[in-house]
PDB file of C-alpha atoms in Angstrom:
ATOM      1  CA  UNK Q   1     288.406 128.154  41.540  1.00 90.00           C
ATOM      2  CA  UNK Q   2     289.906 126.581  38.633  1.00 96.00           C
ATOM      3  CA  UNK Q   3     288.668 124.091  35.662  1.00 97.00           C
ATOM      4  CA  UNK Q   4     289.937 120.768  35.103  1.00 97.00           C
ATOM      5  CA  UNK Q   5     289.164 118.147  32.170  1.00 97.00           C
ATOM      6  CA  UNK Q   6     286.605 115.389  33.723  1.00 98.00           C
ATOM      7  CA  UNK Q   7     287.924 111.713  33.694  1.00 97.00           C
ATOM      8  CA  UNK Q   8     286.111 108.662  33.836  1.00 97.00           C
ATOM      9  CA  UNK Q   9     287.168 108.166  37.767  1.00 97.00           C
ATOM     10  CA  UNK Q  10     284.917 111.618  38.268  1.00 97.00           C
ATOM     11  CA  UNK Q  11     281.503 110.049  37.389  1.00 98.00           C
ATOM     12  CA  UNK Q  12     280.858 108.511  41.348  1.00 98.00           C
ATOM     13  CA  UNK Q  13     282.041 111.952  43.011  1.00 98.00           C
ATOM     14  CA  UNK Q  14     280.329 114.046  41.006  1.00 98.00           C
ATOM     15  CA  UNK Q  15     276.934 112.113  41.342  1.00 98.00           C
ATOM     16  CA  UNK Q  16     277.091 112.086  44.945  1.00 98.00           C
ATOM     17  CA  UNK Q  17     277.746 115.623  44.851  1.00 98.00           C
ATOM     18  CA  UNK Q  18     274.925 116.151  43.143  1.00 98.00           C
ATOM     19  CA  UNK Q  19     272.804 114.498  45.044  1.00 98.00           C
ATOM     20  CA  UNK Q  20     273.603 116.452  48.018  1.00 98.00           C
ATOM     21  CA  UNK Q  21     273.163 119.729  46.193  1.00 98.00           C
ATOM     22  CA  UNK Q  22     269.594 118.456  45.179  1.00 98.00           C
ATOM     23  CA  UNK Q  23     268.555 117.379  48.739  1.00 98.00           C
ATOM     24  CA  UNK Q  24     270.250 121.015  49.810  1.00 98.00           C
ATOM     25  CA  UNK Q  25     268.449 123.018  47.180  1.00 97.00           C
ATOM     26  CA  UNK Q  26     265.726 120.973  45.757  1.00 95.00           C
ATOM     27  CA  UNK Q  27     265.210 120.330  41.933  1.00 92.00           C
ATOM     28  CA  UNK Q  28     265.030 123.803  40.345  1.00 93.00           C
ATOM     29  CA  UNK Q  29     268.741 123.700  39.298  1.00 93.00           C
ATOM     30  CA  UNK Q  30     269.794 120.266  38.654  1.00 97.00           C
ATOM     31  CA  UNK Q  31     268.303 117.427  36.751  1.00 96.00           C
ATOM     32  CA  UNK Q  32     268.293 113.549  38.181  1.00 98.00           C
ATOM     33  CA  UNK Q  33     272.017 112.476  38.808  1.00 98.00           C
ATOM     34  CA  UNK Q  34     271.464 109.745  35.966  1.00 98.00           C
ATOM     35  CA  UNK Q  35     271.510 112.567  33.352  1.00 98.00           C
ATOM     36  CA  UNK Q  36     274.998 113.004  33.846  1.00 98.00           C
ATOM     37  CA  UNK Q  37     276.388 109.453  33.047  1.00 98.00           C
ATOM     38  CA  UNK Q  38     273.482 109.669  30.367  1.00 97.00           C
ATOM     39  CA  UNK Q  39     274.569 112.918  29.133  1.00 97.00           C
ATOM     40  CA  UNK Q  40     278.209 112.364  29.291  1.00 97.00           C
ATOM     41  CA  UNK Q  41     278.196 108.898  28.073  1.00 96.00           C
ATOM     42  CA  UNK Q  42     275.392 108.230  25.713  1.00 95.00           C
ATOM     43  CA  UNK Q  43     274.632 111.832  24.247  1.00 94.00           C
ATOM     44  CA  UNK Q  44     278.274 112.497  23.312  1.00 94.00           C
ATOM     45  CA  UNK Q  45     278.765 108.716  22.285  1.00 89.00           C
ATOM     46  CA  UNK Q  46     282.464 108.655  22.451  1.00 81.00           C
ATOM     47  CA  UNK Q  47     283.290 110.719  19.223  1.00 79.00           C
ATOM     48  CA  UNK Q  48     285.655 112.791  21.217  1.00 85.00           C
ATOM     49  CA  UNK Q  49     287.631 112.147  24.368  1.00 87.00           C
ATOM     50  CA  UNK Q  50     284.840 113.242  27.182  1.00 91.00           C
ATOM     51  CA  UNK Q  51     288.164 115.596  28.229  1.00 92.00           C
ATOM     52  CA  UNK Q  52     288.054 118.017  25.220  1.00 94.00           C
ATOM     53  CA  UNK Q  53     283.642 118.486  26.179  1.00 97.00           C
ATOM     54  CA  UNK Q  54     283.339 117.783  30.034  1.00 98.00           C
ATOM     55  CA  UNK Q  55     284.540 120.035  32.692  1.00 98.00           C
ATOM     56  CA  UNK Q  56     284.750 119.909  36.267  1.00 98.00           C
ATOM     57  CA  UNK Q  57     285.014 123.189  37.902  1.00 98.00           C
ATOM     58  CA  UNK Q  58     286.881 122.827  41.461  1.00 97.00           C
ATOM     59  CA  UNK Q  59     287.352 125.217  44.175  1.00 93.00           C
ATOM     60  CA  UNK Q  60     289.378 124.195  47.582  1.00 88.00           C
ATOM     61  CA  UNK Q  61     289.694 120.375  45.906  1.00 83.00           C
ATOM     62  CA  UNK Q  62     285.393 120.628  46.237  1.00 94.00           C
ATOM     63  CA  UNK Q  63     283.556 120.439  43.261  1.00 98.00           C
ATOM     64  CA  UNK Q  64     281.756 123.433  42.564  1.00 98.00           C
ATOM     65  CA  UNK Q  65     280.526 122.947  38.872  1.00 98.00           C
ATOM     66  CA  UNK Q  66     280.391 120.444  36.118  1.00 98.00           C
ATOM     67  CA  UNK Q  67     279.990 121.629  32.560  1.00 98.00           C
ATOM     68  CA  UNK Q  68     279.276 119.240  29.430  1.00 98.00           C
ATOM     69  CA  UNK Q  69     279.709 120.584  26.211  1.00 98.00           C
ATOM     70  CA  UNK Q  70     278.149 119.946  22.806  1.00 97.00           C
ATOM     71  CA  UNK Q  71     275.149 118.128  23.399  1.00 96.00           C
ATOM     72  CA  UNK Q  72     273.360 117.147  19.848  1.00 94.00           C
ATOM     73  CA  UNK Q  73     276.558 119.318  18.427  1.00 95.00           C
ATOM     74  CA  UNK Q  74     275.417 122.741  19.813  1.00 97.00           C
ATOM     75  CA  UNK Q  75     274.137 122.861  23.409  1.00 98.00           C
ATOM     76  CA  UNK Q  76     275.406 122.560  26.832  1.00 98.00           C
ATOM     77  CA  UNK Q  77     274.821 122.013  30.421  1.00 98.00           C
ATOM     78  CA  UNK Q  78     276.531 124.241  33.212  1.00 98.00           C
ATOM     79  CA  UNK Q  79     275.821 122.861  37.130  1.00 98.00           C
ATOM     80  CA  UNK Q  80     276.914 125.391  39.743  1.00 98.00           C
ATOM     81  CA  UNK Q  81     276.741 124.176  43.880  1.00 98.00           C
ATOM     82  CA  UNK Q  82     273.900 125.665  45.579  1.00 98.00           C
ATOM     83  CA  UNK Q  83     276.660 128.341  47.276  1.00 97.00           C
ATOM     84  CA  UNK Q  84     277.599 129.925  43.772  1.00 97.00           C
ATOM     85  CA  UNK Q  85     273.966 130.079  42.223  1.00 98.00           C
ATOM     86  CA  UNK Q  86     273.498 133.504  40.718  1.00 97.00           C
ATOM     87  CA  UNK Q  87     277.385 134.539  41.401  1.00 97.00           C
ATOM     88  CA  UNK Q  88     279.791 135.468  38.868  1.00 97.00           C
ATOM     89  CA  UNK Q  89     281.496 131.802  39.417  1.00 97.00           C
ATOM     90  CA  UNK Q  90     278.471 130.729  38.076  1.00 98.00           C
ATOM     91  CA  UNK Q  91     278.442 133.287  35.373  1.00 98.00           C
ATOM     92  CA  UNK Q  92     282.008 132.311  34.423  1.00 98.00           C
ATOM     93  CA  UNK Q  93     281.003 128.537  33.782  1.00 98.00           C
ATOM     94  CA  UNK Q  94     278.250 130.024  31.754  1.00 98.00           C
ATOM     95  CA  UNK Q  95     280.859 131.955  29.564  1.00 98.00           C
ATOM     96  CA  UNK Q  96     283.236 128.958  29.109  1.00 98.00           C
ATOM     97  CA  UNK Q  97     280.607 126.408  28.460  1.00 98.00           C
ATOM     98  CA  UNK Q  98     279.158 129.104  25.388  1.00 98.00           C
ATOM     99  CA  UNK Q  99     282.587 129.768  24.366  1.00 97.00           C
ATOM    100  CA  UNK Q 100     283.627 125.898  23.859  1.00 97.00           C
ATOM    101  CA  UNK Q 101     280.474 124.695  22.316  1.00 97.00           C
ATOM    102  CA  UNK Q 102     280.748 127.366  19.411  1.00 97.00           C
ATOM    103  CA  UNK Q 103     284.152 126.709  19.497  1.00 95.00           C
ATOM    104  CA  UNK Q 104     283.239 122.764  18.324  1.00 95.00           C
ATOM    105  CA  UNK Q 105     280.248 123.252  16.494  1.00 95.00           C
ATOM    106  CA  UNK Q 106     279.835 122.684  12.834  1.00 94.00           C
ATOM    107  CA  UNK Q 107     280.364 125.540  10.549  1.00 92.00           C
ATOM    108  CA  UNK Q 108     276.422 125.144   9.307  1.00 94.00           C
ATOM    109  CA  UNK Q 109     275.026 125.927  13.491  1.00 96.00           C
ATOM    110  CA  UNK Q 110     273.825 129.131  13.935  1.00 97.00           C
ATOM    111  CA  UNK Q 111     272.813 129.207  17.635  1.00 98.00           C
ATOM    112  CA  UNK Q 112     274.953 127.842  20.839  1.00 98.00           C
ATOM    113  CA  UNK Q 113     271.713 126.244  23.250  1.00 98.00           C
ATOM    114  CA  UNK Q 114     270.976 125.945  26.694  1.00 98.00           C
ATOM    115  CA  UNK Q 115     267.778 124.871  28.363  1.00 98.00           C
ATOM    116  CA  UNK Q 116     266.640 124.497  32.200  1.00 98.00           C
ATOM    117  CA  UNK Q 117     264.186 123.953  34.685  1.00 98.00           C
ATOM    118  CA  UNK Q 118     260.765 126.668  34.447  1.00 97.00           C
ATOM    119  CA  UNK Q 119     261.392 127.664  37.943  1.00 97.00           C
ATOM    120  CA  UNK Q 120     265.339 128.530  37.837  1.00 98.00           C
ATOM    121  CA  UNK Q 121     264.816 132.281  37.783  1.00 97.00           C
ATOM    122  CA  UNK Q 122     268.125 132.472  39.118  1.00 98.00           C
ATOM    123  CA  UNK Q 123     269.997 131.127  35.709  1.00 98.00           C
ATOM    124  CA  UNK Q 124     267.277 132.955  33.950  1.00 98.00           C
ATOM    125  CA  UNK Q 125     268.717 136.091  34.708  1.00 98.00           C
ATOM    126  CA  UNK Q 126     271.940 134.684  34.338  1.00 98.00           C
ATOM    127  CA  UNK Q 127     271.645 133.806  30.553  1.00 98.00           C
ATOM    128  CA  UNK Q 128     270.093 137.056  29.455  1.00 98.00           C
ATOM    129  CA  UNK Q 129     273.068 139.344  31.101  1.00 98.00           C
ATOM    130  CA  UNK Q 130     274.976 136.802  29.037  1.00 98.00           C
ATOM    131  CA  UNK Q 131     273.463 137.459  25.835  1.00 98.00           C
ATOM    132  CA  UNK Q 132     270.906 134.586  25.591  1.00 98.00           C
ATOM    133  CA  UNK Q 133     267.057 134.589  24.732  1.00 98.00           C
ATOM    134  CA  UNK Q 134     264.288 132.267  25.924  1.00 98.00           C
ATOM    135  CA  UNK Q 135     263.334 130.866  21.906  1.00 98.00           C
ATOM    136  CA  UNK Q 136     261.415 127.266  23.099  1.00 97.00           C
ATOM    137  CA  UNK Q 137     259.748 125.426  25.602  1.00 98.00           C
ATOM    138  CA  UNK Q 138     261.620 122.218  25.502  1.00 97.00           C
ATOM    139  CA  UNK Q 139     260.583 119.250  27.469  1.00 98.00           C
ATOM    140  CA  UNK Q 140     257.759 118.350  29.687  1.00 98.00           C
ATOM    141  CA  UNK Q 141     259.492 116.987  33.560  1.00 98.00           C
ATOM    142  CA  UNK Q 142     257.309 114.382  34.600  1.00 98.00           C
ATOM    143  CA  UNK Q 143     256.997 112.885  38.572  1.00 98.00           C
ATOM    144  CA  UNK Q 144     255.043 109.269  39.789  1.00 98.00           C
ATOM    145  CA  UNK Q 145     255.280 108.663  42.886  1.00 98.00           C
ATOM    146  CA  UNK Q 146     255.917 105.379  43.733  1.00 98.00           C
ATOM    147  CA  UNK Q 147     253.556 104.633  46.942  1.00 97.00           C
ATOM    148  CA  UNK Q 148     250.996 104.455  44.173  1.00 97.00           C
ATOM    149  CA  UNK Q 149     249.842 101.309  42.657  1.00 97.00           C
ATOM    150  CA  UNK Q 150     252.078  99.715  39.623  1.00 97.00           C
ATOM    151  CA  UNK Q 151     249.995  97.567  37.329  1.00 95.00           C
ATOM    152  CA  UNK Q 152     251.478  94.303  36.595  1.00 96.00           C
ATOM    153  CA  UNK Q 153     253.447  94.352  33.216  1.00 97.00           C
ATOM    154  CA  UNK Q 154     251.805  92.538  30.787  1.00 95.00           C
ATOM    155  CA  UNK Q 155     253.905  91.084  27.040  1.00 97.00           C
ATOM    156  CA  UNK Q 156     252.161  89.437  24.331  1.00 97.00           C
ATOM    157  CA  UNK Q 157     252.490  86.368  24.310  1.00 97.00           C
ATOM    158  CA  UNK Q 158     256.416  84.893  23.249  1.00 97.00           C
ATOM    159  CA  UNK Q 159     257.616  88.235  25.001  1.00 98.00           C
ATOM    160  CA  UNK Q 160     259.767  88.296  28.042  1.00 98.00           C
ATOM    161  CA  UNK Q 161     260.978  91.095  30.786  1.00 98.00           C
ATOM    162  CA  UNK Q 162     264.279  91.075  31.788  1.00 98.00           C
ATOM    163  CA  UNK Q 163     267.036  92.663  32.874  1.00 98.00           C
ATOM    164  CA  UNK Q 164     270.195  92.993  30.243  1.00 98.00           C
ATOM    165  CA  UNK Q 165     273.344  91.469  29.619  1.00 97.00           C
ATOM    166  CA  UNK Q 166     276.626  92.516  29.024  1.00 94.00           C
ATOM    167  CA  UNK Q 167     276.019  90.290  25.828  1.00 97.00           C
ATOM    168  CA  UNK Q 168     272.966  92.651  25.046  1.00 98.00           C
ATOM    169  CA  UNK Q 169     275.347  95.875  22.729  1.00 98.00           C
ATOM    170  CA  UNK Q 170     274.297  94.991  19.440  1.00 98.00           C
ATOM    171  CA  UNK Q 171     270.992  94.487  20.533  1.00 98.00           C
ATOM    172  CA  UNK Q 172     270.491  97.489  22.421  1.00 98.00           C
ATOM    173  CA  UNK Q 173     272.313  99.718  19.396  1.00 98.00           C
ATOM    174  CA  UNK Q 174     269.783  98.280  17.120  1.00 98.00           C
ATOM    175  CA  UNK Q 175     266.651  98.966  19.193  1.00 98.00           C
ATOM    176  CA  UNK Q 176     267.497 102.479  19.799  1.00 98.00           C
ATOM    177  CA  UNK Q 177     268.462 103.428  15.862  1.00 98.00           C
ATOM    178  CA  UNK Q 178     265.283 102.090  15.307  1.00 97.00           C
ATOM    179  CA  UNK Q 179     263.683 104.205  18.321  1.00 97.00           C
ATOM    180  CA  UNK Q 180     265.418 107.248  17.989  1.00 95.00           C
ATOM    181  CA  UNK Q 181     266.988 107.294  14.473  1.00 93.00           C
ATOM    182  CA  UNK Q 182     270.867 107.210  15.631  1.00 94.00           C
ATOM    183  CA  UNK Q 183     273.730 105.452  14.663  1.00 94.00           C
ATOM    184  CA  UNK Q 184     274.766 103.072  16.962  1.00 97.00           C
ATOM    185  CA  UNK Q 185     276.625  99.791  16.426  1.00 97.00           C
ATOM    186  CA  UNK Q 186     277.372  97.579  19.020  1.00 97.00           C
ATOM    187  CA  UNK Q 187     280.974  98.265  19.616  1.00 97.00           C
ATOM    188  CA  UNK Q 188     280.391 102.012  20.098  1.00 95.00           C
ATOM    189  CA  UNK Q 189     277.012 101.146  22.546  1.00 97.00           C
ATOM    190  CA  UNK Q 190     279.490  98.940  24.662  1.00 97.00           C
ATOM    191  CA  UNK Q 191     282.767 100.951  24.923  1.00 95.00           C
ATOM    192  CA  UNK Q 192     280.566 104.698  24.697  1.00 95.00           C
ATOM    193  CA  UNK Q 193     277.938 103.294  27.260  1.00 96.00           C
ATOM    194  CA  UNK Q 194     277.838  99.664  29.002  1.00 97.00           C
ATOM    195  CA  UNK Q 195     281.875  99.727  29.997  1.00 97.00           C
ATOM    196  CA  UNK Q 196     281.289 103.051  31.375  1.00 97.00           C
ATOM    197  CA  UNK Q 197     280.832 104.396  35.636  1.00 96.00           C
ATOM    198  CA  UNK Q 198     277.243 104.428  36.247  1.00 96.00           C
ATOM    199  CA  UNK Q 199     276.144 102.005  33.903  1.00 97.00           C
ATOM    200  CA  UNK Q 200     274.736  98.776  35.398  1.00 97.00           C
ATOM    201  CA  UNK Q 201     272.774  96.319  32.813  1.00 97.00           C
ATOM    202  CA  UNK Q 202     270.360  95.267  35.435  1.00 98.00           C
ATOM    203  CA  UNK Q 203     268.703  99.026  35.294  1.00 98.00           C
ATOM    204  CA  UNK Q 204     268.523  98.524  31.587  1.00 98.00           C
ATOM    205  CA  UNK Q 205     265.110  96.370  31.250  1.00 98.00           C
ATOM    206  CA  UNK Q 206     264.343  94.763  27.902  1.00 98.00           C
ATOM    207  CA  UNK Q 207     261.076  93.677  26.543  1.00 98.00           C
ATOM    208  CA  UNK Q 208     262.287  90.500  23.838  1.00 98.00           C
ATOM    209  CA  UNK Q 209     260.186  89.048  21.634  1.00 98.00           C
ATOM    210  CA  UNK Q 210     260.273  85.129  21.230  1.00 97.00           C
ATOM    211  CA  UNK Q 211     263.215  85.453  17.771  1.00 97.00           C
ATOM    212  CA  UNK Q 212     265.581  87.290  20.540  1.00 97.00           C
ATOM    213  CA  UNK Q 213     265.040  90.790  19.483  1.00 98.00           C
ATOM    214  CA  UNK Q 214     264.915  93.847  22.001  1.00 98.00           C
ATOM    215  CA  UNK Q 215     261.819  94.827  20.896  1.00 98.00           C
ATOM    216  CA  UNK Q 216     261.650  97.723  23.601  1.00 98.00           C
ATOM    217  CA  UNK Q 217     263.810  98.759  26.258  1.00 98.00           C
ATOM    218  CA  UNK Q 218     264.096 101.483  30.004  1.00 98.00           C
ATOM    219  CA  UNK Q 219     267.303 102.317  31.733  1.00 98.00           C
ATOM    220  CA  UNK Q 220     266.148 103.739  34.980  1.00 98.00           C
ATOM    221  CA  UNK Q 221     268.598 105.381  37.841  1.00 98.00           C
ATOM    222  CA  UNK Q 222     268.795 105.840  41.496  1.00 98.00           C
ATOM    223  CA  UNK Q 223     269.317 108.568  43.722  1.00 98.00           C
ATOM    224  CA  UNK Q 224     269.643 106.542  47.123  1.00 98.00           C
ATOM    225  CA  UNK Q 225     270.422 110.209  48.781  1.00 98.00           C
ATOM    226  CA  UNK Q 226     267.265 111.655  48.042  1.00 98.00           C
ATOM    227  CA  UNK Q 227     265.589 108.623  47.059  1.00 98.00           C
ATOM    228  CA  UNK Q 228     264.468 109.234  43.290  1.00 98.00           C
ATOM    229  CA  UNK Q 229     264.243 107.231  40.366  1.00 98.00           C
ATOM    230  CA  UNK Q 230     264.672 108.351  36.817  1.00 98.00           C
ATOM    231  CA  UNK Q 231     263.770 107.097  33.431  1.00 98.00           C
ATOM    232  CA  UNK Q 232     266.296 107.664  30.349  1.00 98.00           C
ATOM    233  CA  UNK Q 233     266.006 106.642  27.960  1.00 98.00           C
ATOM    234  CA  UNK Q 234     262.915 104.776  26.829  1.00 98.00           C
ATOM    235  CA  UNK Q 235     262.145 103.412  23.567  1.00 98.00           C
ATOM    236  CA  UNK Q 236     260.515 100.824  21.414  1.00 98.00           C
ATOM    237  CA  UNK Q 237     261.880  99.408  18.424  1.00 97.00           C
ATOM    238  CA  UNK Q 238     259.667 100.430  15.252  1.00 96.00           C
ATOM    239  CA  UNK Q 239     258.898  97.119  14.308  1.00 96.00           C
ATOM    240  CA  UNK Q 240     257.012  96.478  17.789  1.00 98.00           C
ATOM    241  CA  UNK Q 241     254.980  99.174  18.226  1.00 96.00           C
ATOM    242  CA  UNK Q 242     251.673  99.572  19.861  1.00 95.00           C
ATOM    243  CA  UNK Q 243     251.944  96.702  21.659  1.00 97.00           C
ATOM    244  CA  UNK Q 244     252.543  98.075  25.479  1.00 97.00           C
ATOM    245  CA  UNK Q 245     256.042  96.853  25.358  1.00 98.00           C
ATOM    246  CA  UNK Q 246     257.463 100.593  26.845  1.00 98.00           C
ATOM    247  CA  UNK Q 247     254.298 100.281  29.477  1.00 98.00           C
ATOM    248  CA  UNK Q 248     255.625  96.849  30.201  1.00 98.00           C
ATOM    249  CA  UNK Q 249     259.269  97.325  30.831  1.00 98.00           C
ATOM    250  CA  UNK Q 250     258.516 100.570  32.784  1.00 98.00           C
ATOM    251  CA  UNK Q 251     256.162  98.904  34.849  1.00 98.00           C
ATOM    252  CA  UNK Q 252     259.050  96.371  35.695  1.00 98.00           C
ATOM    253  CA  UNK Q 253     261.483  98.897  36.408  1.00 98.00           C
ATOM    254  CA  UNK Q 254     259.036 101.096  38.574  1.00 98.00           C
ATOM    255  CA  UNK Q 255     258.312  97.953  40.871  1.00 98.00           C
ATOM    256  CA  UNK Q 256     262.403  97.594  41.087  1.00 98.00           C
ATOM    257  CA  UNK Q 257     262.870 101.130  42.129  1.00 98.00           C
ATOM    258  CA  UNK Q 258     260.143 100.822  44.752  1.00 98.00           C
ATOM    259  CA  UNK Q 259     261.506  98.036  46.247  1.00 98.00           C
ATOM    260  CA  UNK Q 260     264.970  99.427  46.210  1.00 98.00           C
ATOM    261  CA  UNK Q 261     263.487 102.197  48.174  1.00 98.00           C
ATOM    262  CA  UNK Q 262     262.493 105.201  46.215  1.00 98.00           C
ATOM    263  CA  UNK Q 263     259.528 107.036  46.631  1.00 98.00           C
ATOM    264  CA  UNK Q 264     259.366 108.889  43.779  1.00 98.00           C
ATOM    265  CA  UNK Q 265     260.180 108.585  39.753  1.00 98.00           C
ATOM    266  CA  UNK Q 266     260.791 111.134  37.245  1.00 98.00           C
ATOM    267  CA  UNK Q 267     260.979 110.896  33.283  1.00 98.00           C
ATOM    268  CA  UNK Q 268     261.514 113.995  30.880  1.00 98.00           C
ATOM    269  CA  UNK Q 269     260.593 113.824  27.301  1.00 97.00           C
ATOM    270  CA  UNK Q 270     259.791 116.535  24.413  1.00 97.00           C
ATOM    271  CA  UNK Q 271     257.264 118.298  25.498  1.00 97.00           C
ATOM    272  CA  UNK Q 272     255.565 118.754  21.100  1.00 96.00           C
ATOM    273  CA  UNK Q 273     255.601 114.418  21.391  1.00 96.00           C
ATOM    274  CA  UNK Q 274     252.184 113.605  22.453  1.00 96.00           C
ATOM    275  CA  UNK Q 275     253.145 109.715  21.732  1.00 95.00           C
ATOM    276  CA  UNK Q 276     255.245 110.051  24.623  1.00 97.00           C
ATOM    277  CA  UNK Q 277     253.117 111.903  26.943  1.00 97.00           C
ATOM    278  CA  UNK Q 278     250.123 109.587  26.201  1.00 97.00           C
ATOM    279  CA  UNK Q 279     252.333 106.659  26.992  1.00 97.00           C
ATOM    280  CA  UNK Q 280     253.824 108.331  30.430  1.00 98.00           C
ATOM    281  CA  UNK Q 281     250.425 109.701  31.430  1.00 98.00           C
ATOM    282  CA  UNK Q 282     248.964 105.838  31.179  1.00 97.00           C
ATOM    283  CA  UNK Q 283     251.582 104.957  33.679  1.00 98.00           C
ATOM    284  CA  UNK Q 284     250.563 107.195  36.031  1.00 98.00           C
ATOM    285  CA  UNK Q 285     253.162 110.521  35.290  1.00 98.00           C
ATOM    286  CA  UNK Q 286     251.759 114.157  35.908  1.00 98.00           C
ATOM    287  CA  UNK Q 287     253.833 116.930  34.413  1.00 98.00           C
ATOM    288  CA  UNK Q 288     255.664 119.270  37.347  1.00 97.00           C
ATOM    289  CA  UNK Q 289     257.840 121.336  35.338  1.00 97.00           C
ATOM    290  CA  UNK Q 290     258.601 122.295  31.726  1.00 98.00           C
ATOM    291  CA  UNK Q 291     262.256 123.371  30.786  1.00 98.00           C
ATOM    292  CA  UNK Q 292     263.003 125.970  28.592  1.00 98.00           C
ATOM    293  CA  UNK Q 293     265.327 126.167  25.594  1.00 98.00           C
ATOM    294  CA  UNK Q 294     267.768 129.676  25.728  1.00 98.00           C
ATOM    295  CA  UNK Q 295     269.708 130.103  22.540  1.00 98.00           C
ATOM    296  CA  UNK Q 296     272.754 132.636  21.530  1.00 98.00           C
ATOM    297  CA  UNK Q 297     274.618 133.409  17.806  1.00 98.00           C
ATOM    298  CA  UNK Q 298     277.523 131.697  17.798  1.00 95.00           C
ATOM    299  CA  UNK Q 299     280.616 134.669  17.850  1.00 90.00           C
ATOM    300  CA  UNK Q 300     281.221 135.800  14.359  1.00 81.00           C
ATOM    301  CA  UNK Q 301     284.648 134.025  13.086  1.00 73.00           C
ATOM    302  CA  UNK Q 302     287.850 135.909  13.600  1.00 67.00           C
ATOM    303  CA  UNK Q 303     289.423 137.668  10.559  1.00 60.00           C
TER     304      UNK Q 303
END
């Protein structure tokens, strides 16, 4: 088995690999296969060639593991195929995943972080022989299915639902600093983001208001193999507030998905922010999991 620096032309394999592991061995170990152009792409934000943070871990030309490194500047993911779960290959990407977050890190982190799914005993164990201790729970996983009825999405009046535009970056950067508190501009949104594999502006539904804001926005994926739709990320710009904008444009997206053909949507979100559960609940979301955050001292510098 060997490691490789990911590339841009990886992003297609690697989802339908996914995909296939999920369908093999259910949820426990993997998140939605949008997470990982989400993850790669908009979490790391194009600050450092996705080469130096993303790894693709090979074995007989098959993928066998995908690691992305430095999440929020101190955590990683590590996915391992359903045949190397709980084997030292898995405990290896483990290692090297630690080892090249602390290695990045700012001086002023203390802890190299890790979270997944309640019911993955199997990494459980994994993390602790490795040094790691359970310190959070992080977010609350979220399912809808989607034979259920969708309410009709509803806009004050001057608002419209649509899908985006290419045209859309500046727009989009805005609404999430105000959402989330970040720093896009438009440039990085488009280049970091929208110009990137798995990104398709007509999964990226925009509530704007009548002066051509994006007042609130959902980029949902699809997982034709296993027939699941995902939600990240969702957000409302501050200025719009409280006026069922997310509902709205979820609403929207939830009746595209359906008639794509999913049955089922998921959405994750922190499980302390009750704004967020409130809103997800009122769409018809029941929590199913919770993930937990694992944490380890960075290695003490060498001499």
């Amino acid at each position: 088995m060997r490691m490789r620096p990911y590339t841009d032309a990886d992003m297609p394999r690697l989802q339908e690999t996914v995909a296939a592991w999920i369908a093999e061995a259910g949820r426990c170990g993997y998140d939605h296969i949008g997470e990982l152009p989400h993850r790669v792409y908009e979490n790391l934000r194009g600050r450092r060639p996705v080469g130096d943070l993303v790894h693709v871990w090979e074995d007989d030309s098959e993928i066998a593991g995908l690691a992305i490194n430095l999440r929020f500047g101190c955590a990683f993911d590590v996915f391992a195929s359903p045949a190397l779960r709980g084997a030292a290959a898995e405990s290896e990407m483990l290692r090297v995943a630690y080892e090249t977050t602390a290695r990045h890190m700012a001086e002023d982190e203390a802890y190299v972080l890790t979270d997944l799914f309640d019911c993955d005993t199997t990494r459980i164990d994994l993390l602790v022989r490795l040094g790691f201790e359970h310190f959070r729970t992080w977010d609350d996983v979220n399912e809808r299915r989607l034979d259920e009825p969708i309410a009709d999405p509803a806009v004050p009046d001057g608002f419209v639902l649509r899908p985006a535009r290419p045209g859309d970056a500046d727009g989009l950067a805005t609404a999430r600093n105000h959402s989330f508190q970040e720093d896009w501009t438009g440039q990085r949104y488009r280049t970091a983001v929208m110009d990137k594999p798995g990104y398709d502006p007509e999964r990226e539904i925009v509530a704007e208001s009548a002066e051509g804001t994006i007042a609130a926005f959902a980029l949902y994926w699809t997982d034709d193999h296993n027939k699941i739709g995902h939600f990240e990320p969702v957000g409302t710009h501050r200025d719009f507030r409280r006026l069922g904008l997310a509902r709205a444009v979820m609403s929207y997206a939830m009746a595209r998905m359906r008639d794509r053909g999913m049955t089922t949507v998921t959405v994750n979100h922190d499980a302390g922010n009750l704004a967020a559960r409130a809103l997800y609940g009122s769409v018809g979301f029941e929590r199913r999991h919770q993930t937990y955050g694992f944490r380890r001292a960075r290695p003490a510098p060498n001499p």
